């Protein structure tokens, strides 16, 4: 079968590989719609892991809706022909880490991330292939409701679950004020998530006009544009009469964003990170604004939840009209062969881009 | 000054009384808009307390927006002329109960409720008067934002804070399924609150057409009409494929509603009550459906939060367009003298009634 | 192999049965030490389920420490010869209920309970056999530390996890006051659990002298003896100056115990049940003391946690000297054949009994 | 009256000052027993605030048990002659911050700290005086139980409440493994707090023999001595088989301690800080060990709780034998005049010092 793969750090191309086989609890799925993600770009172009720990070629992609083509002997709830939503995070549910409460880290820190993960240990091929392998299908797949288009549902697999997780981590009081730093597709879903979880005022930090408009659509009440207000923290304190915000969601920026976040959050408030930090040795917590260690400004950060129940609940939010992620999709491609073109958009970031999808089959 | 008061159980009429005086931390407020509440009707016609513990006449009413006319010497943030929102619950913030975390019970169970409470000990005159007294103004009043009409803001004082509290108590998972039993004005705000706090599917139980329409407006996705489905529990289990719901909010019914609620909630789910039960000795938890005591079906119930910060946050939710409580208001009266007419609507419950308001001054 | 089984409701005897075989993830264990439980007696003599839903004979027993004799092909962390602690609750970890957060109800309400459960659907033979079957060994077994005797570790499998779960559910504030109703072995572990989780004063309700002494050993500061104070609630209110307690743990009594529990808990407090209620249609919540529905008196109740991580953590509590469950053991029997004698002690409850164990092999 | 005061940064001496007067809700207390604190030394010798924001002379000291000598007209629960425990943190309970849930920050970040705080705005004289002023006596004082000696109760005012708060913030699972970094008197109370809140294994990091012995007494199961193991993180990972710990409590060290803490905590675990960081611009979160932002390693830190209820609950823990803080007291002085001598011990830290007290009156 064909797949679009990283053949080495810095280099991605079409490859031929054998079609995967399911274990007794697994499924093989062929994609109906996929979306590239900024982290695919990170994977290829940032060399986040030592080369000797990685396996090449590694097929890219972790956002997909597909059709089941084969299932293992012990799979109960899915059969060939079923249309399914595949979460980016597909944990091994049989680990003590799950008993501890964090399936994202089942088998080790971040080990719930398998698709397109280049590590030999824990990683596997992604969804930019004619067929891909899903571990523990009954626990990791969700049925695609008839009411939802595949290209819309694909937004649930990573963008929604990640952005909403920011809101979940942020301990937003009902009617509280939230700042969302970064309004790419994940930040936009963080805005939507903050609204879904009861925020009153939502201050979004970003500057690209296409994103600013979408942020307002998803619930932002104030926009802080870095170009107009390079001192983001000062501007947010000004907007809030010096008080700051109840919760901050970090959805972009480099490690120094932590300085801004801690400055603007009230004592007793929470900073929630969902951003992947690809470089820098440390995230600096500013000592004075952290109350010399005693301000009760809580700092959290975590990988998005995956698994079947999470997908089912996110799909319900779409189905019942609580959120419409289709507003994220600015570029639609048709056909399997368009995957590279869609992917490189995430690298080049044209002015009008939020998120592309590739519709492989209608 | 004049006030509309309960002069004995079962009897309410206009009385003359001396205008209250503020203590050093208090304020005197004249009403701009008020709303009668079903609990005013309970207060007058249900004789919930032994007569000897009560004080007559007791001016009725606990939902008001008003104008400050006088403040005590130590009040810092309010002055005569300020337009203010007055929560139904105005705790004494200087009690150990507040340190324990429940201002609603400051000074004893339910003692945060003062306005129109007929008890000698803890009660005081309500807001259906030319002037009324607010204890600890800096902690219990909120400024009325210019963007919000007084008659809309008055919905925050009890309907919104109570209904939303149902949703807060209900531990709704993001995208989870919620049943709201009872869709009077409080139940409707429970529906709105469930949506605000991330519910996916919301099943509302009720039958009056005006309420059913409003429930859909506020986010109900399914309606269970008692007349069509007398077995409410059976119907909800049917709608959910036998699984039941993640959370139940009880906003109506008599003590037997507890049977229904426990039946329909999943193991690990929560039943949250915000209904006032005026009669019956016991609320029956069904043993089998409660897993013989071991199903992890949590049962909660509580008086709505009051105080200034709560009102400020609810007003932000209105101001930023997260919810529009004006859809509750089906009957508007103009002028102080219309208070009794509005009040008796709550007793007679005409077909088209959800909630009346009396606009005293524009 | 031999096993001591319920052959019908009301009748238990030795039977011969084929030795179980492991599936790929399972283990076969032979017991080293077992303990009978009051619920074995309930199982046999209370006919809690319709006969047609049950399977006879069903081998009894769900508290065991044993030695692994065989493992399935996919078991990684256990091998024949390993000495293991076997929790009473051995969930199927591959269910959506686990994703929802309650492994006790994996596969349905209470379905985490498998050993000696008489239901055809979900139940299986218990541990009073020469060999027994453990599903998903890597997730449900824990290694027995060398420092801990088997008969002591067997207390972790049900008594400790259940009693401590009462304390976990009870939301005990650090230094708060707790009432524990019932001081059989589970209630005693609830006392120990309350102390382990930060309780200050602990009021234990019970009357058997052997249990009263053990309650004091485990941390009870006050004893309320039903014989001296038939009005338990009145006595506890008296002891607390009319204030009541922060948390109540119900570890005994019939359905009416709910009346007492709700009366004595403060507004904002929690009632936590770990008792199995075998009869009665309803548990009655007293309306007035529940604040007419609005007192914020939360009611919880749940089956004990099982699985490997739970056992490992409880064993650490023993190993590091945080609690010594051996004080529960009043009767020790030696040899497999003594199981019935030990079991019937739980039925006859002699004066000096708290908990028996049967040491099968030293 | 006399008081021992900071007359300028770096200089402390006896001064004469007028005896304070109570407002209507306040009390004047004369000390029976006081204890100096490392933070008194910080206050004098570290110049943590700009000089122009400070007021000199400022009487030092914030740990005291005393006798009420005068109360304001509105004080209900205390009268002259009452022996009282005075928390280090005495919030203004009438602020929106309290409604938000953090009395420590009532009136602004850290503003619950008043005694000996050198700031003009928010600070006031401390307890090293013949008389001192307590704001809002009914909310901030606790009666000293007869069973507890004053010099023992004084440990509750700061050492216990701070150390235990570390354990409260640390989200310790029942039976979980905790590391406590720093075992001065606050760290020792963090060890005791971790045990009180259900920790299994407790790894304490420190080297002074007197503290190491006390740490074992309070519940430490493993000691990591910096001198033997300069790579603290490496040693703790080694002790835990590479897994790390569930919770970390930081009770000592400079800003770089954050690197160690994040390294040793498991994904899903919590780092809780109760240390005052007096210098350094930033606390560095190590990016890789923080999972590039996605490890669910939560970082918290906060000022100790104060107020009356907190003191009452801590006193109950002493009274009911849950903890004995007297083991902290290595040096006892008799007489008011010994205050400076006791204070300078905290600066000089002799080998055998944990905590001194000054008993002023027996």
PDB file of C-alpha atoms in Angstrom, chain B residues 91-292:
ATOM      1  CA  UNK B  91     -25.063  35.938  53.588  1.00  0.00           C
ATOM      2  CA  UNK B  92     -23.384  37.229  56.647  1.00  0.00           C
ATOM      3  CA  UNK B  93     -19.847  36.777  55.351  1.00  0.00           C
ATOM      4  CA  UNK B  94     -18.381  36.846  58.830  1.00  0.00           C
ATOM      5  CA  UNK B  95     -19.248  33.313  59.984  1.00  0.00           C
ATOM      6  CA  UNK B  96     -17.283  30.093  60.289  1.00  0.00           C
ATOM      7  CA  UNK B  97     -19.679  28.540  57.784  1.00  0.00           C
ATOM      8  CA  UNK B  98     -18.163  30.767  55.143  1.00  0.00           C
ATOM      9  CA  UNK B  99     -14.704  29.549  56.142  1.00  0.00           C
ATOM     10  CA  UNK B 100     -16.129  26.056  55.705  1.00  0.00           C
ATOM     11  CA  UNK B 101     -17.087  26.921  52.131  1.00  0.00           C
ATOM     12  CA  UNK B 102     -20.846  27.380  52.087  1.00  0.00           C
ATOM     13  CA  UNK B 103     -21.994  30.972  52.403  1.00  0.00           C
ATOM     14  CA  UNK B 104     -25.577  29.834  51.807  1.00  0.00           C
ATOM     15  CA  UNK B 105     -25.553  28.340  55.284  1.00  0.00           C
ATOM     16  CA  UNK B 106     -23.757  31.186  57.042  1.00  0.00           C
ATOM     17  CA  UNK B 107     -25.136  31.270  60.534  1.00  0.00           C
ATOM     18  CA  UNK B 108     -26.926  27.950  60.138  1.00  0.00           C
ATOM     19  CA  UNK B 109     -28.637  25.783  57.531  1.00  0.00           C
ATOM     20  CA  UNK B 110     -30.149  27.975  54.781  1.00  0.00           C
ATOM     21  CA  UNK B 111     -29.474  31.108  56.833  1.00  0.00           C
ATOM     22  CA  UNK B 112     -28.066  32.959  53.852  1.00  0.00           C
ATOM     23  CA  UNK B 113     -31.711  33.452  52.856  1.00  0.00           C
ATOM     24  CA  UNK B 114     -32.907  36.583  54.617  1.00  0.00           C
ATOM     25  CA  UNK B 115     -35.288  38.584  52.385  1.00  0.00           C
ATOM     26  CA  UNK B 116     -38.933  37.717  53.084  1.00  0.00           C
ATOM     27  CA  UNK B 117     -37.844  34.809  55.288  1.00  0.00           C
ATOM     28  CA  UNK B 118     -40.624  34.776  57.924  1.00  0.00           C
ATOM     29  CA  UNK B 119     -38.425  33.531  60.771  1.00  0.00           C
ATOM     30  CA  UNK B 120     -37.860  35.980  63.613  1.00  0.00           C
ATOM     31  CA  UNK B 121     -34.356  34.612  63.913  1.00  0.00           C
ATOM     32  CA  UNK B 122     -32.543  35.220  60.621  1.00  0.00           C
ATOM     33  CA  UNK B 123     -35.405  36.535  58.502  1.00  0.00           C
ATOM     34  CA  UNK B 124     -36.141  40.101  57.504  1.00  0.00           C
ATOM     35  CA  UNK B 125     -38.413  42.122  55.258  1.00  0.00           C
ATOM     36  CA  UNK B 126     -38.206  41.488  51.539  1.00  0.00           C
ATOM     37  CA  UNK B 127     -37.973  43.682  48.469  1.00  0.00           C
ATOM     38  CA  UNK B 128     -41.669  44.312  47.722  1.00  0.00           C
ATOM     39  CA  UNK B 129     -41.379  47.636  49.519  1.00  0.00           C
ATOM     40  CA  UNK B 130     -40.557  51.210  48.725  1.00  0.00           C
ATOM     41  CA  UNK B 131     -37.204  50.654  50.404  1.00  0.00           C
ATOM     42  CA  UNK B 132     -35.375  47.622  51.590  1.00  0.00           C
ATOM     43  CA  UNK B 133     -32.284  46.878  53.633  1.00  0.00           C
ATOM     44  CA  UNK B 134     -29.211  45.031  52.302  1.00  0.00           C
ATOM     45  CA  UNK B 135     -26.694  43.686  54.796  1.00  0.00           C
ATOM     46  CA  UNK B 136     -23.000  44.080  54.000  1.00  0.00           C
ATOM     47  CA  UNK B 137     -23.435  46.042  50.807  1.00  0.00           C
ATOM     48  CA  UNK B 138     -19.838  45.703  49.578  1.00  0.00           C
ATOM     49  CA  UNK B 139     -20.119  41.939  49.755  1.00  0.00           C
ATOM     50  CA  UNK B 140     -23.728  41.506  48.635  1.00  0.00           C
ATOM     51  CA  UNK B 141     -24.503  44.074  45.941  1.00  0.00           C
ATOM     52  CA  UNK B 142     -23.316  44.201  42.346  1.00  0.00           C
ATOM     53  CA  UNK B 143     -23.338  47.195  40.041  1.00  0.00           C
ATOM     54  CA  UNK B 144     -25.862  46.942  37.209  1.00  0.00           C
ATOM     55  CA  UNK B 145     -23.967  47.179  33.890  1.00  0.00           C
ATOM     56  CA  UNK B 146     -25.344  49.783  31.497  1.00  0.00           C
ATOM     57  CA  UNK B 147     -25.814  47.157  28.802  1.00  0.00           C
ATOM     58  CA  UNK B 148     -28.353  45.172  30.798  1.00  0.00           C
ATOM     59  CA  UNK B 149     -31.961  46.172  31.401  1.00  0.00           C
ATOM     60  CA  UNK B 150     -33.086  46.030  35.044  1.00  0.00           C
ATOM     61  CA  UNK B 151     -35.897  43.560  34.337  1.00  0.00           C
ATOM     62  CA  UNK B 152     -33.419  41.221  32.666  1.00  0.00           C
ATOM     63  CA  UNK B 153     -30.857  41.540  35.445  1.00  0.00           C
ATOM     64  CA  UNK B 154     -33.498  40.687  38.017  1.00  0.00           C
ATOM     65  CA  UNK B 155     -33.515  37.177  36.509  1.00  0.00           C
ATOM     66  CA  UNK B 156     -29.943  36.752  37.779  1.00  0.00           C
ATOM     67  CA  UNK B 157     -30.888  37.224  41.432  1.00  0.00           C
ATOM     68  CA  UNK B 158     -32.605  33.870  41.813  1.00  0.00           C
ATOM     69  CA  UNK B 159     -33.661  32.097  38.576  1.00  0.00           C
ATOM     70  CA  UNK B 160     -30.232  32.086  36.975  1.00  0.00           C
ATOM     71  CA  UNK B 161     -28.191  31.484  40.102  1.00  0.00           C
ATOM     72  CA  UNK B 162     -30.495  28.659  41.172  1.00  0.00           C
ATOM     73  CA  UNK B 163     -30.842  26.963  37.820  1.00  0.00           C
ATOM     74  CA  UNK B 164     -27.159  27.271  37.043  1.00  0.00           C
ATOM     75  CA  UNK B 165     -26.303  25.909  40.476  1.00  0.00           C
ATOM     76  CA  UNK B 166     -28.166  22.771  39.532  1.00  0.00           C
ATOM     77  CA  UNK B 167     -25.831  22.412  36.599  1.00  0.00           C
ATOM     78  CA  UNK B 168     -22.800  23.177  38.770  1.00  0.00           C
ATOM     79  CA  UNK B 169     -23.766  20.508  41.293  1.00  0.00           C
ATOM     80  CA  UNK B 170     -24.448  17.952  38.572  1.00  0.00           C
ATOM     81  CA  UNK B 171     -20.806  17.205  37.613  1.00  0.00           C
ATOM     82  CA  UNK B 172     -21.621  17.215  33.912  1.00  0.00           C
ATOM     83  CA  UNK B 173     -18.886  15.662  31.794  1.00  0.00           C
ATOM     84  CA  UNK B 174     -18.013  17.663  28.673  1.00  0.00           C
ATOM     85  CA  UNK B 175     -20.377  16.334  26.038  1.00  0.00           C
ATOM     86  CA  UNK B 176     -22.315  14.300  28.582  1.00  0.00           C
ATOM     87  CA  UNK B 177     -26.049  13.627  28.636  1.00  0.00           C
ATOM     88  CA  UNK B 178     -28.196  15.457  31.186  1.00  0.00           C
ATOM     89  CA  UNK B 179     -31.822  15.122  32.243  1.00  0.00           C
ATOM     90  CA  UNK B 180     -33.585  18.157  33.695  1.00  0.00           C
ATOM     91  CA  UNK B 181     -36.779  17.272  35.533  1.00  0.00           C
ATOM     92  CA  UNK B 182     -39.099  20.251  35.673  1.00  0.00           C
ATOM     93  CA  UNK B 183     -39.004  23.184  33.284  1.00  0.00           C
ATOM     94  CA  UNK B 184     -40.495  26.085  35.147  1.00  0.00           C
ATOM     95  CA  UNK B 185     -38.263  29.167  35.163  1.00  0.00           C
ATOM     96  CA  UNK B 186     -35.678  27.549  37.439  1.00  0.00           C
ATOM     97  CA  UNK B 187     -35.660  24.335  35.395  1.00  0.00           C
ATOM     98  CA  UNK B 188     -35.250  26.361  32.217  1.00  0.00           C
ATOM     99  CA  UNK B 189     -32.211  28.034  33.702  1.00  0.00           C
ATOM    100  CA  UNK B 190     -30.974  24.573  34.665  1.00  0.00           C
ATOM    101  CA  UNK B 191     -31.250  23.628  30.986  1.00  0.00           C
ATOM    102  CA  UNK B 192     -29.363  26.786  30.031  1.00  0.00           C
ATOM    103  CA  UNK B 193     -26.822  26.080  32.773  1.00  0.00           C
ATOM    104  CA  UNK B 194     -26.260  22.527  31.588  1.00  0.00           C
ATOM    105  CA  UNK B 195     -25.533  23.831  28.105  1.00  0.00           C
ATOM    106  CA  UNK B 196     -23.255  26.535  29.522  1.00  0.00           C
ATOM    107  CA  UNK B 197     -21.305  23.879  31.392  1.00  0.00           C
ATOM    108  CA  UNK B 198     -20.700  21.588  28.466  1.00  0.00           C
ATOM    109  CA  UNK B 199     -23.627  19.187  28.198  1.00  0.00           C
ATOM    110  CA  UNK B 200     -24.189  17.457  24.876  1.00  0.00           C
ATOM    111  CA  UNK B 201     -27.663  15.973  24.891  1.00  0.00           C
ATOM    112  CA  UNK B 202     -30.193  17.545  27.266  1.00  0.00           C
ATOM    113  CA  UNK B 203     -33.438  15.739  27.956  1.00  0.00           C
ATOM    114  CA  UNK B 204     -36.022  18.021  29.545  1.00  0.00           C
ATOM    115  CA  UNK B 205     -39.059  16.694  31.371  1.00  0.00           C
ATOM    116  CA  UNK B 206     -42.166  18.880  31.226  1.00  0.00           C
ATOM    117  CA  UNK B 207     -45.419  19.421  29.441  1.00  0.00           C
ATOM    118  CA  UNK B 208     -46.616  23.029  29.365  1.00  0.00           C
ATOM    119  CA  UNK B 209     -46.165  24.178  25.734  1.00  0.00           C
ATOM    120  CA  UNK B 210     -44.789  27.598  26.646  1.00  0.00           C
ATOM    121  CA  UNK B 211     -42.124  25.936  28.784  1.00  0.00           C
ATOM    122  CA  UNK B 212     -41.366  23.246  26.225  1.00  0.00           C
ATOM    123  CA  UNK B 213     -40.679  25.896  23.605  1.00  0.00           C
ATOM    124  CA  UNK B 214     -38.441  27.797  25.993  1.00  0.00           C
ATOM    125  CA  UNK B 215     -36.620  24.599  26.966  1.00  0.00           C
ATOM    126  CA  UNK B 216     -35.728  24.001  23.319  1.00  0.00           C
ATOM    127  CA  UNK B 217     -34.578  27.604  23.021  1.00  0.00           C
ATOM    128  CA  UNK B 218     -32.291  27.166  26.030  1.00  0.00           C
ATOM    129  CA  UNK B 219     -30.761  23.951  24.767  1.00  0.00           C
ATOM    130  CA  UNK B 220     -33.035  20.961  25.364  1.00  0.00           C
ATOM    131  CA  UNK B 221     -32.568  18.373  22.618  1.00  0.00           C
ATOM    132  CA  UNK B 222     -35.317  15.992  23.735  1.00  0.00           C
ATOM    133  CA  UNK B 223     -38.571  16.608  25.555  1.00  0.00           C
ATOM    134  CA  UNK B 224     -40.252  14.016  27.728  1.00  0.00           C
ATOM    135  CA  UNK B 225     -43.872  14.939  28.283  1.00  0.00           C
ATOM    136  CA  UNK B 226     -45.354  13.404  31.412  1.00  0.00           C
ATOM    137  CA  UNK B 227     -48.727  13.195  29.757  1.00  0.00           C
ATOM    138  CA  UNK B 228     -47.457  11.141  26.843  1.00  0.00           C
ATOM    139  CA  UNK B 229     -45.005   9.152  28.947  1.00  0.00           C
ATOM    140  CA  UNK B 230     -46.201   8.798  32.518  1.00  0.00           C
ATOM    141  CA  UNK B 231     -43.266   6.486  33.142  1.00  0.00           C
ATOM    142  CA  UNK B 232     -40.655   9.198  32.891  1.00  0.00           C
ATOM    143  CA  UNK B 233     -37.817   6.937  33.948  1.00  0.00           C
ATOM    144  CA  UNK B 234     -38.755   4.269  31.448  1.00  0.00           C
ATOM    145  CA  UNK B 235     -38.938   6.813  28.670  1.00  0.00           C
ATOM    146  CA  UNK B 236     -35.536   8.313  29.448  1.00  0.00           C
ATOM    147  CA  UNK B 237     -33.935   4.881  29.609  1.00  0.00           C
ATOM    148  CA  UNK B 238     -35.552   4.109  26.264  1.00  0.00           C
ATOM    149  CA  UNK B 239     -34.222   7.324  24.731  1.00  0.00           C
ATOM    150  CA  UNK B 240     -30.721   6.518  25.928  1.00  0.00           C
ATOM    151  CA  UNK B 241     -30.672   2.923  24.784  1.00  0.00           C
ATOM    152  CA  UNK B 242     -31.042   1.659  28.344  1.00  0.00           C
ATOM    153  CA  UNK B 243     -27.893   3.436  29.497  1.00  0.00           C
ATOM    154  CA  UNK B 244     -29.387   6.352  31.360  1.00  0.00           C
ATOM    155  CA  UNK B 245     -27.842   9.789  31.732  1.00  0.00           C
ATOM    156  CA  UNK B 246     -24.625  11.148  33.221  1.00  0.00           C
ATOM    157  CA  UNK B 247     -26.352  13.788  35.315  1.00  0.00           C
ATOM    158  CA  UNK B 248     -29.836  14.619  36.523  1.00  0.00           C
ATOM    159  CA  UNK B 249     -31.008  18.030  37.681  1.00  0.00           C
ATOM    160  CA  UNK B 250     -34.180  18.010  39.746  1.00  0.00           C
ATOM    161  CA  UNK B 251     -36.027  21.304  39.340  1.00  0.00           C
ATOM    162  CA  UNK B 252     -39.570  20.274  40.177  1.00  0.00           C
ATOM    163  CA  UNK B 253     -41.764  17.516  41.507  1.00  0.00           C
ATOM    164  CA  UNK B 254     -42.512  16.111  44.919  1.00  0.00           C
ATOM    165  CA  UNK B 255     -40.311  13.872  47.051  1.00  0.00           C
ATOM    166  CA  UNK B 256     -40.957  10.868  44.812  1.00  0.00           C
ATOM    167  CA  UNK B 257     -38.980  12.500  42.044  1.00  0.00           C
ATOM    168  CA  UNK B 258     -35.922  11.031  43.773  1.00  0.00           C
ATOM    169  CA  UNK B 259     -37.003   7.574  42.624  1.00  0.00           C
ATOM    170  CA  UNK B 260     -37.004   8.661  39.001  1.00  0.00           C
ATOM    171  CA  UNK B 261     -33.730  10.511  39.297  1.00  0.00           C
ATOM    172  CA  UNK B 262     -31.786   7.616  40.793  1.00  0.00           C
ATOM    173  CA  UNK B 263     -33.250   5.184  38.275  1.00  0.00           C
ATOM    174  CA  UNK B 264     -32.138   7.140  35.242  1.00  0.00           C
ATOM    175  CA  UNK B 265     -28.630   8.116  36.287  1.00  0.00           C
ATOM    176  CA  UNK B 266     -25.702   5.906  35.276  1.00  0.00           C
ATOM    177  CA  UNK B 267     -23.380   4.339  37.842  1.00  0.00           C
ATOM    178  CA  UNK B 268     -20.827   7.033  38.593  1.00  0.00           C
ATOM    179  CA  UNK B 269     -23.312   9.791  37.731  1.00  0.00           C
ATOM    180  CA  UNK B 270     -24.817  12.588  39.821  1.00  0.00           C
ATOM    181  CA  UNK B 271     -28.302  13.660  40.844  1.00  0.00           C
ATOM    182  CA  UNK B 272     -28.416  17.367  41.704  1.00  0.00           C
ATOM    183  CA  UNK B 273     -31.428  18.886  43.365  1.00  0.00           C
ATOM    184  CA  UNK B 274     -32.357  22.577  43.371  1.00  0.00           C
ATOM    185  CA  UNK B 275     -36.028  22.067  44.086  1.00  0.00           C
ATOM    186  CA  UNK B 276     -37.616  23.142  47.360  1.00  0.00           C
ATOM    187  CA  UNK B 277     -39.548  20.209  48.814  1.00  0.00           C
ATOM    188  CA  UNK B 278     -42.409  21.629  50.853  1.00  0.00           C
ATOM    189  CA  UNK B 279     -43.988  18.407  52.042  1.00  0.00           C
ATOM    190  CA  UNK B 280     -43.404  14.711  52.591  1.00  0.00           C
ATOM    191  CA  UNK B 281     -41.330  13.190  55.358  1.00  0.00           C
ATOM    192  CA  UNK B 282     -38.677  11.512  53.274  1.00  0.00           C
ATOM    193  CA  UNK B 283     -37.132  11.519  49.826  1.00  0.00           C
ATOM    194  CA  UNK B 284     -36.915   7.852  48.887  1.00  0.00           C
ATOM    195  CA  UNK B 285     -33.686   6.560  47.321  1.00  0.00           C
ATOM    196  CA  UNK B 286     -34.626   3.335  45.507  1.00  0.00           C
ATOM    197  CA  UNK B 287     -32.380   0.636  46.980  1.00  0.00           C
ATOM    198  CA  UNK B 288     -31.945  -1.622  43.960  1.00  0.00           C
ATOM    199  CA  UNK B 289     -31.283   1.162  41.475  1.00  0.00           C
ATOM    200  CA  UNK B 290     -28.851   2.693  43.958  1.00  0.00           C
ATOM    201  CA  UNK B 291     -26.878  -0.541  43.636  1.00  0.00           C
ATOM    202  CA  UNK B 292     -27.777  -1.693  47.156  1.00  0.00           C
TER     203      UNK B 292
END
